[in-house]
Amino acid sequence: AQKITQTQPGMFVQEKEAVTLDCTYDTSDPSYGLFWYKQPSSGEMIFLIYQGSYDQQNATEGRYSLNFQKARKSANLVISASQLGDSAMYFCAMREGMGEAGSNYKLTFGKGTLLTVNP
Amino acid sequence: NAGVTQTPKFQVLKTGQSMTLQCAQDMNHEYMSWYRQDPGMGLRLIHYSVGAGITDQGEVPNGYNVSRSTTEDFPLRLLSAAPSQTSVYFCASSPTLGTGTNTEAFFGQGTRLTVV
């Protein structure tokens, strides 16, 4: 079974509108972290936002917020007021065993969602 | 601050050739890793290291070797290149994990490798 599932291969949004990119995850570890990265056409990986499994509140970073629903094992990325520069591939990733002795540093990535922002 | 530096950015190899992808970080991070990115597959972990002298296999290690003699450097060696190793390779580093800390991976710019 996939540990990270991104069900939307591609998404389109109008400029200035909000968009939600879906991510579901699978783990039996109570301690984990969820990450979103952006990959523009230039190819670099840009960290956007992080949510820890014990965090009580949803993470926010500027126009990015993470809709964390622990019971449903989902960690959707919400981008508000989309801009043309938001057009990129977006990856959800998980690190299990956060903060434990001998922690697992490994990131498991989803297959990504290609977001296109239309003017 | 350079962060994570990968060289080369582009490389074309012939089947059977060997080469080393270089990765260096100047953030004194203990953890370093190599991923490959293929269309429709996301990023998959090849090898990783939790410190100098310590390496381990990831999800897709076959055909690759690594070593970690210093904290700064983590080279990836292709022993005998195959067309299936055509991919974009990313090196990443992370600081030491602490309880509940946000320790995102910092990525290099990537190396686009073509094996013909």
PDB file of C-alpha atoms in Angstrom:
ATOM      1  CA  ALA A   1       0.000   0.000   0.000  1.00  0.00           C
ATOM      2  CA  GLN A   2       1.173   3.481  -0.769  1.00  0.00           C
ATOM      3  CA  LYS A   3       2.164   5.520   2.250  1.00  0.00           C
ATOM      4  CA  ILE A   4       1.336   8.838   0.556  1.00  0.00           C
ATOM      5  CA  THR A   5      -1.484   9.165  -1.949  1.00  0.00           C
ATOM      6  CA  GLN A   6      -2.114  12.222  -4.066  1.00  0.00           C
ATOM      7  CA  THR A   7      -5.192  11.463  -6.124  1.00  0.00           C
ATOM      8  CA  GLN A   8      -5.123  14.544  -8.342  1.00  0.00           C
ATOM      9  CA  PRO A   9      -2.547  14.231 -11.139  1.00  0.00           C
ATOM     10  CA  GLY A  10      -3.484  17.714 -12.338  1.00  0.00           C
ATOM     11  CA  MET A  11      -5.501  20.659 -11.077  1.00  0.00           C
ATOM     12  CA  PHE A  12      -6.570  23.942 -12.636  1.00  0.00           C
ATOM     13  CA  VAL A  13      -7.479  27.100 -10.759  1.00  0.00           C
ATOM     14  CA  GLN A  14      -8.279  30.659 -11.749  1.00  0.00           C
ATOM     15  CA  GLU A  15      -5.952  33.373 -10.566  1.00  0.00           C
ATOM     16  CA  LYS A  16      -6.971  34.841  -7.191  1.00  0.00           C
ATOM     17  CA  GLU A  17      -9.100  31.817  -6.285  1.00  0.00           C
ATOM     18  CA  ALA A  18      -8.306  29.269  -3.586  1.00  0.00           C
ATOM     19  CA  VAL A  19      -7.362  25.678  -4.377  1.00  0.00           C
ATOM     20  CA  THR A  20      -7.037  22.517  -2.304  1.00  0.00           C
ATOM     21  CA  LEU A  21      -4.531  19.812  -3.141  1.00  0.00           C
ATOM     22  CA  ASP A  22      -5.347  16.453  -1.602  1.00  0.00           C
ATOM     23  CA  CYS A  23      -3.007  14.186   0.320  1.00  0.00           C
ATOM     24  CA  THR A  24      -3.805  11.080   2.320  1.00  0.00           C
ATOM     25  CA  TYR A  25      -1.248   9.068   4.227  1.00  0.00           C
ATOM     26  CA  ASP A  26      -0.896   5.669   5.805  1.00  0.00           C
ATOM     27  CA  THR A  27       1.109   5.003   8.946  1.00  0.00           C
ATOM     28  CA  SER A  28       0.751   3.114  12.191  1.00  0.00           C
ATOM     29  CA  ASP A  29       3.391   5.249  13.907  1.00  0.00           C
ATOM     30  CA  PRO A  30       1.858   7.766  16.330  1.00  0.00           C
ATOM     31  CA  SER A  31       4.732  10.190  15.756  1.00  0.00           C
ATOM     32  CA  TYR A  32       5.134  11.544  12.243  1.00  0.00           C
ATOM     33  CA  GLY A  33       5.506  14.725  10.246  1.00  0.00           C
ATOM     34  CA  LEU A  34       3.875  15.804   7.023  1.00  0.00           C
ATOM     35  CA  PHE A  35       5.504  18.130   4.519  1.00  0.00           C
ATOM     36  CA  TRP A  36       4.523  19.881   1.325  1.00  0.00           C
ATOM     37  CA  TYR A  37       7.071  20.812  -1.318  1.00  0.00           C
ATOM     38  CA  LYS A  38       6.681  22.860  -4.484  1.00  0.00           C
ATOM     39  CA  GLN A  39       8.619  22.075  -7.638  1.00  0.00           C
ATOM     40  CA  PRO A  40       8.382  24.780 -10.311  1.00  0.00           C
ATOM     41  CA  SER A  41       9.347  24.114 -13.908  1.00  0.00           C
ATOM     42  CA  SER A  42      12.932  25.121 -13.079  1.00  0.00           C
ATOM     43  CA  GLY A  43      13.180  21.898 -11.065  1.00  0.00           C
ATOM     44  CA  GLU A  44      14.191  22.898  -7.558  1.00  0.00           C
ATOM     45  CA  MET A  45      12.353  21.552  -4.516  1.00  0.00           C
ATOM     46  CA  ILE A  46      10.955  24.294  -2.300  1.00  0.00           C
ATOM     47  CA  PHE A  47       9.694  23.536   1.204  1.00  0.00           C
ATOM     48  CA  LEU A  48       6.269  25.068   1.862  1.00  0.00           C
ATOM     49  CA  ILE A  49       4.751  23.856   5.103  1.00  0.00           C
ATOM     50  CA  TYR A  50       5.019  21.269   7.877  1.00  0.00           C
ATOM     51  CA  GLN A  51       2.507  19.592  10.203  1.00  0.00           C
ATOM     52  CA  GLY A  52       3.488  17.397  13.119  1.00  0.00           C
ATOM     53  CA  SER A  53       1.216  14.583  14.224  1.00  0.00           C
ATOM     54  CA  TYR A  54       0.952  16.045  17.724  1.00  0.00           C
ATOM     55  CA  ASP A  55       0.304  19.601  16.604  1.00  0.00           C
ATOM     56  CA  GLN A  56      -3.047  20.795  17.896  1.00  0.00           C
ATOM     57  CA  GLN A  57      -3.578  23.453  15.263  1.00  0.00           C
ATOM     58  CA  ASN A  58      -3.406  23.373  11.498  1.00  0.00           C
ATOM     59  CA  ALA A  59      -0.169  24.786  10.138  1.00  0.00           C
ATOM     60  CA  THR A  60      -0.191  28.038   8.194  1.00  0.00           C
ATOM     61  CA  GLU A  61       2.547  29.818   6.250  1.00  0.00           C
ATOM     62  CA  GLY A  62       1.393  32.942   4.452  1.00  0.00           C
ATOM     63  CA  ARG A  63      -1.001  31.898   1.680  1.00  0.00           C
ATOM     64  CA  TYR A  64      -0.437  28.218   2.455  1.00  0.00           C
ATOM     65  CA  SER A  65      -2.369  26.291   5.051  1.00  0.00           C
ATOM     66  CA  LEU A  66      -2.563  22.633   5.824  1.00  0.00           C
ATOM     67  CA  ASN A  67      -5.959  21.102   6.519  1.00  0.00           C
ATOM     68  CA  PHE A  68      -4.920  18.313   8.877  1.00  0.00           C
ATOM     69  CA  GLN A  69      -7.583  15.717   9.636  1.00  0.00           C
ATOM     70  CA  LYS A  70      -5.818  13.119  11.735  1.00  0.00           C
ATOM     71  CA  ALA A  71      -8.668  10.632  12.038  1.00  0.00           C
ATOM     72  CA  ARG A  72      -9.090  10.602   8.275  1.00  0.00           C
ATOM     73  CA  LYS A  73      -5.314  10.569   7.734  1.00  0.00           C
ATOM     74  CA  SER A  74      -5.455  13.494   5.380  1.00  0.00           C
ATOM     75  CA  ALA A  75      -3.194  16.529   5.078  1.00  0.00           C
ATOM     76  CA  ASN A  76      -4.539  18.700   2.294  1.00  0.00           C
ATOM     77  CA  LEU A  77      -2.706  21.811   1.162  1.00  0.00           C
ATOM     78  CA  VAL A  78      -4.815  24.921   0.714  1.00  0.00           C
ATOM     79  CA  ILE A  79      -3.437  27.784  -1.361  1.00  0.00           C
ATOM     80  CA  SER A  80      -5.410  30.978  -1.003  1.00  0.00           C
ATOM     81  CA  ALA A  81      -5.525  33.746  -3.616  1.00  0.00           C
ATOM     82  CA  SER A  82      -3.683  31.760  -6.282  1.00  0.00           C
ATOM     83  CA  GLN A  83      -1.022  33.521  -8.314  1.00  0.00           C
ATOM     84  CA  LEU A  84       0.423  32.672 -11.703  1.00  0.00           C
ATOM     85  CA  GLY A  85       3.684  31.837  -9.970  1.00  0.00           C
ATOM     86  CA  ASP A  86       1.940  29.065  -8.046  1.00  0.00           C
ATOM     87  CA  SER A  87       1.848  26.966 -11.218  1.00  0.00           C
ATOM     88  CA  ALA A  88       4.085  24.029 -10.327  1.00  0.00           C
ATOM     89  CA  MET A  89       4.194  20.406  -9.223  1.00  0.00           C
ATOM     90  CA  TYR A  90       3.299  19.926  -5.568  1.00  0.00           C
ATOM     91  CA  PHE A  91       4.462  16.990  -3.492  1.00  0.00           C
ATOM     92  CA  CYS A  92       3.171  15.740  -0.181  1.00  0.00           C
ATOM     93  CA  ALA A  93       5.701  13.830   1.933  1.00  0.00           C
ATOM     94  CA  MET A  94       5.800  12.058   5.292  1.00  0.00           C
ATOM     95  CA  ARG A  95       8.495  11.293   7.815  1.00  0.00           C
ATOM     96  CA  GLU A  96       7.642   8.618  10.378  1.00  0.00           C
ATOM     97  CA  GLY A  97       9.104   8.215  13.842  1.00  0.00           C
ATOM     98  CA  MET A  98       9.672  11.917  14.438  1.00  0.00           C
ATOM     99  CA  GLY A  99      11.551  12.804  17.545  1.00  0.00           C
ATOM    100  CA  GLU A 100      12.239   9.284  18.702  1.00  0.00           C
ATOM    101  CA  ALA A 101      15.659   7.902  19.566  1.00  0.00           C
ATOM    102  CA  GLY A 102      17.163   6.614  16.357  1.00  0.00           C
ATOM    103  CA  SER A 103      14.558   8.585  14.437  1.00  0.00           C
ATOM    104  CA  ASN A 104      13.722   7.681  10.913  1.00  0.00           C
ATOM    105  CA  TYR A 105      14.854  10.639   8.834  1.00  0.00           C
ATOM    106  CA  LYS A 106      13.523   9.215   5.605  1.00  0.00           C
ATOM    107  CA  LEU A 107      10.931  11.094   3.591  1.00  0.00           C
ATOM    108  CA  THR A 108       8.301   9.216   1.630  1.00  0.00           C
ATOM    109  CA  PHE A 109       6.809  11.230  -1.231  1.00  0.00           C
ATOM    110  CA  GLY A 110       3.543  11.088  -3.092  1.00  0.00           C
ATOM    111  CA  LYS A 111       3.488  11.156  -6.872  1.00  0.00           C
ATOM    112  CA  GLY A 112       2.623  14.822  -7.011  1.00  0.00           C
ATOM    113  CA  THR A 113      -0.100  17.120  -8.323  1.00  0.00           C
ATOM    114  CA  LEU A 114       0.550  19.495 -11.208  1.00  0.00           C
ATOM    115  CA  LEU A 115      -1.203  22.778 -10.498  1.00  0.00           C
ATOM    116  CA  THR A 116      -1.903  25.211 -13.308  1.00  0.00           C
ATOM    117  CA  VAL A 117      -3.079  28.711 -12.470  1.00  0.00           C
ATOM    118  CA  ASN A 118      -5.014  30.357 -15.276  1.00  0.00           C
ATOM    119  CA  PRO A 119      -5.080  34.152 -15.718  1.00  0.00           C
TER     120      PRO A 119
ATOM    121  CA  ASN B   1      25.090  30.417   2.273  1.00  0.00           C
ATOM    122  CA  ALA B   2      25.352  27.763  -0.466  1.00  0.00           C
ATOM    123  CA  GLY B   3      23.122  25.135   1.211  1.00  0.00           C
ATOM    124  CA  VAL B   4      23.197  21.874  -0.739  1.00  0.00           C
ATOM    125  CA  THR B   5      25.314  21.844  -3.889  1.00  0.00           C
ATOM    126  CA  GLN B   6      25.081  19.136  -6.519  1.00  0.00           C
ATOM    127  CA  THR B   7      27.399  18.642  -9.457  1.00  0.00           C
ATOM    128  CA  PRO B   8      27.080  18.188 -12.350  1.00  0.00           C
ATOM    129  CA  LYS B   9      23.695  19.649 -13.298  1.00  0.00           C
ATOM    130  CA  PHE B  10      23.488  17.634 -16.508  1.00  0.00           C
ATOM    131  CA  GLN B  11      25.239  14.451 -17.603  1.00  0.00           C
ATOM    132  CA  VAL B  12      24.972  12.026 -20.497  1.00  0.00           C
ATOM    133  CA  LEU B  13      26.479   8.576 -20.035  1.00  0.00           C
ATOM    134  CA  LYS B  14      26.835   5.560 -22.242  1.00  0.00           C
ATOM    135  CA  THR B  15      25.531   2.235 -21.025  1.00  0.00           C
ATOM    136  CA  GLY B  16      28.150   0.555 -18.860  1.00  0.00           C
ATOM    137  CA  GLN B  17      30.013   3.703 -17.901  1.00  0.00           C
ATOM    138  CA  SER B  18      30.484   4.643 -14.286  1.00  0.00           C
ATOM    139  CA  MET B  19      30.321   8.052 -12.696  1.00  0.00           C
ATOM    140  CA  THR B  20      29.929   9.864  -9.406  1.00  0.00           C
ATOM    141  CA  LEU B  21      27.326  12.484  -8.622  1.00  0.00           C
ATOM    142  CA  GLN B  22      28.682  14.928  -6.092  1.00  0.00           C
ATOM    143  CA  CYS B  23      26.735  16.414  -3.189  1.00  0.00           C
ATOM    144  CA  ALA B  24      28.049  18.825  -0.593  1.00  0.00           C
ATOM    145  CA  GLN B  25      26.293  20.761   2.162  1.00  0.00           C
ATOM    146  CA  ASP B  26      27.636  23.543   4.335  1.00  0.00           C
ATOM    147  CA  MET B  27      24.952  23.525   7.044  1.00  0.00           C
ATOM    148  CA  ASN B  28      26.607  20.889   9.270  1.00  0.00           C
ATOM    149  CA  HIS B  29      23.620  18.594   8.817  1.00  0.00           C
ATOM    150  CA  GLU B  30      23.983  15.048  10.038  1.00  0.00           C
ATOM    151  CA  TYR B  31      21.424  13.483   7.739  1.00  0.00           C
ATOM    152  CA  MET B  32      21.903  13.312   3.975  1.00  0.00           C
ATOM    153  CA  SER B  33      20.062  11.377   1.322  1.00  0.00           C
ATOM    154  CA  TRP B  34      19.755  10.731  -2.390  1.00  0.00           C
ATOM    155  CA  TYR B  35      16.469  10.546  -4.281  1.00  0.00           C
ATOM    156  CA  ARG B  36      15.613   9.904  -7.878  1.00  0.00           C
ATOM    157  CA  GLN B  37      12.641  11.493  -9.584  1.00  0.00           C
ATOM    158  CA  ASP B  38      10.926   9.810 -12.492  1.00  0.00           C
ATOM    159  CA  PRO B  39       7.788  10.995 -14.300  1.00  0.00           C
ATOM    160  CA  GLY B  40       4.655   9.947 -12.449  1.00  0.00           C
ATOM    161  CA  MET B  41       6.655   8.345  -9.621  1.00  0.00           C
ATOM    162  CA  GLY B  42       7.408  11.191  -7.256  1.00  0.00           C
ATOM    163  CA  LEU B  43      10.761  11.047  -5.461  1.00  0.00           C
ATOM    164  CA  ARG B  44      12.123   7.707  -4.336  1.00  0.00           C
ATOM    165  CA  LEU B  45      14.873   7.231  -1.788  1.00  0.00           C
ATOM    166  CA  ILE B  46      18.057   5.577  -3.058  1.00  0.00           C
ATOM    167  CA  HIS B  47      20.477   5.741  -0.111  1.00  0.00           C
ATOM    168  CA  TYR B  48      20.805   7.777   3.032  1.00  0.00           C
ATOM    169  CA  SER B  49      23.285   8.541   5.790  1.00  0.00           C
ATOM    170  CA  VAL B  50      22.705   9.563   9.399  1.00  0.00           C
ATOM    171  CA  GLY B  51      26.284  10.690   9.893  1.00  0.00           C
ATOM    172  CA  ALA B  52      29.855  10.270   8.740  1.00  0.00           C
ATOM    173  CA  GLY B  53      30.691   6.608   8.283  1.00  0.00           C
ATOM    174  CA  ILE B  54      27.047   5.469   8.416  1.00  0.00           C
ATOM    175  CA  THR B  55      24.992   4.712   5.317  1.00  0.00           C
ATOM    176  CA  ASP B  56      21.958   2.613   4.560  1.00  0.00           C
ATOM    177  CA  GLN B  57      19.756   1.610   1.652  1.00  0.00           C
ATOM    178  CA  GLY B  58      16.528   3.255   0.708  1.00  0.00           C
ATOM    179  CA  GLU B  59      13.736   2.076  -1.538  1.00  0.00           C
ATOM    180  CA  VAL B  60      15.664   1.755  -4.836  1.00  0.00           C
ATOM    181  CA  PRO B  61      19.374   1.117  -4.024  1.00  0.00           C
ATOM    182  CA  ASN B  62      20.311  -1.339  -6.790  1.00  0.00           C
ATOM    183  CA  GLY B  63      23.025  -0.071  -9.112  1.00  0.00           C
ATOM    184  CA  TYR B  64      24.164   2.688  -6.755  1.00  0.00           C
ATOM    185  CA  ASN B  65      26.828   2.980  -4.076  1.00  0.00           C
ATOM    186  CA  VAL B  66      27.396   5.668  -1.477  1.00  0.00           C
ATOM    187  CA  SER B  67      29.939   6.519   1.174  1.00  0.00           C
ATOM    188  CA  ARG B  68      30.116   9.261   3.801  1.00  0.00           C
ATOM    189  CA  SER B  69      33.632  10.058   4.899  1.00  0.00           C
ATOM    190  CA  THR B  70      32.837  13.608   6.047  1.00  0.00           C
ATOM    191  CA  THR B  71      29.763  15.408   7.358  1.00  0.00           C
ATOM    192  CA  GLU B  72      29.791  17.709   4.321  1.00  0.00           C
ATOM    193  CA  ASP B  73      29.972  15.275   1.397  1.00  0.00           C
ATOM    194  CA  PHE B  74      27.757  12.428   0.251  1.00  0.00           C
ATOM    195  CA  PRO B  75      28.647  11.229  -3.265  1.00  0.00           C
ATOM    196  CA  LEU B  76      26.473   8.814  -5.235  1.00  0.00           C
ATOM    197  CA  ARG B  77      28.245   6.344  -7.507  1.00  0.00           C
ATOM    198  CA  LEU B  78      26.718   4.631 -10.498  1.00  0.00           C
ATOM    199  CA  LEU B  79      28.718   1.479 -10.979  1.00  0.00           C
ATOM    200  CA  SER B  80      27.650   0.501 -14.496  1.00  0.00           C
ATOM    201  CA  ALA B  81      25.085   2.879 -15.927  1.00  0.00           C
ATOM    202  CA  ALA B  82      21.909   1.493 -17.474  1.00  0.00           C
ATOM    203  CA  PRO B  83      19.147   3.267 -19.433  1.00  0.00           C
ATOM    204  CA  SER B  84      16.805   2.562 -16.475  1.00  0.00           C
ATOM    205  CA  GLN B  85      18.926   4.957 -14.427  1.00  0.00           C
ATOM    206  CA  THR B  86      17.964   7.876 -16.645  1.00  0.00           C
ATOM    207  CA  SER B  87      16.387  10.200 -14.123  1.00  0.00           C
ATOM    208  CA  VAL B  88      16.703  13.414 -12.167  1.00  0.00           C
ATOM    209  CA  TYR B  89      18.711  12.920  -8.991  1.00  0.00           C
ATOM    210  CA  PHE B  90      18.299  15.029  -5.889  1.00  0.00           C
ATOM    211  CA  CYS B  91      20.538  15.200  -2.874  1.00  0.00           C
ATOM    212  CA  ALA B  92      19.006  16.435   0.381  1.00  0.00           C
ATOM    213  CA  SER B  93      20.184  17.164   3.894  1.00  0.00           C
ATOM    214  CA  SER B  94      18.416  17.653   7.227  1.00  0.00           C
ATOM    215  CA  PRO B  95      19.543  18.758  10.648  1.00  0.00           C
ATOM    216  CA  THR B  96      19.430  16.345  13.545  1.00  0.00           C
ATOM    217  CA  LEU B  97      15.881  15.517  14.538  1.00  0.00           C
ATOM    218  CA  GLY B  98      14.614  16.629  17.881  1.00  0.00           C
ATOM    219  CA  THR B  99      11.302  15.949  19.512  1.00  0.00           C
ATOM    220  CA  GLY B 100       8.511  17.644  17.612  1.00  0.00           C
ATOM    221  CA  THR B 101      10.837  19.851  15.602  1.00  0.00           C
ATOM    222  CA  ASN B 102      10.204  20.920  12.062  1.00  0.00           C
ATOM    223  CA  THR B 103      13.176  19.540  10.203  1.00  0.00           C
ATOM    224  CA  GLU B 104      12.461  19.811   6.549  1.00  0.00           C
ATOM    225  CA  ALA B 105      14.906  18.454   4.043  1.00  0.00           C
ATOM    226  CA  PHE B 106      16.954  20.977   2.092  1.00  0.00           C
ATOM    227  CA  PHE B 107      17.391  19.914  -1.503  1.00  0.00           C
ATOM    228  CA  GLY B 108      20.095  20.500  -4.054  1.00  0.00           C
ATOM    229  CA  GLN B 109      19.252  21.766  -7.524  1.00  0.00           C
ATOM    230  CA  GLY B 110      19.202  18.280  -9.008  1.00  0.00           C
ATOM    231  CA  THR B 111      21.247  16.411 -11.608  1.00  0.00           C
ATOM    232  CA  ARG B 112      19.581  15.401 -14.847  1.00  0.00           C
ATOM    233  CA  LEU B 113      21.191  12.155 -15.971  1.00  0.00           C
ATOM    234  CA  THR B 114      20.619  10.493 -19.333  1.00  0.00           C
ATOM    235  CA  VAL B 115      22.001   7.040 -20.047  1.00  0.00           C
ATOM    236  CA  VAL B 116      22.093   6.110 -23.724  1.00  0.00           C
TER     237      VAL B 116
END
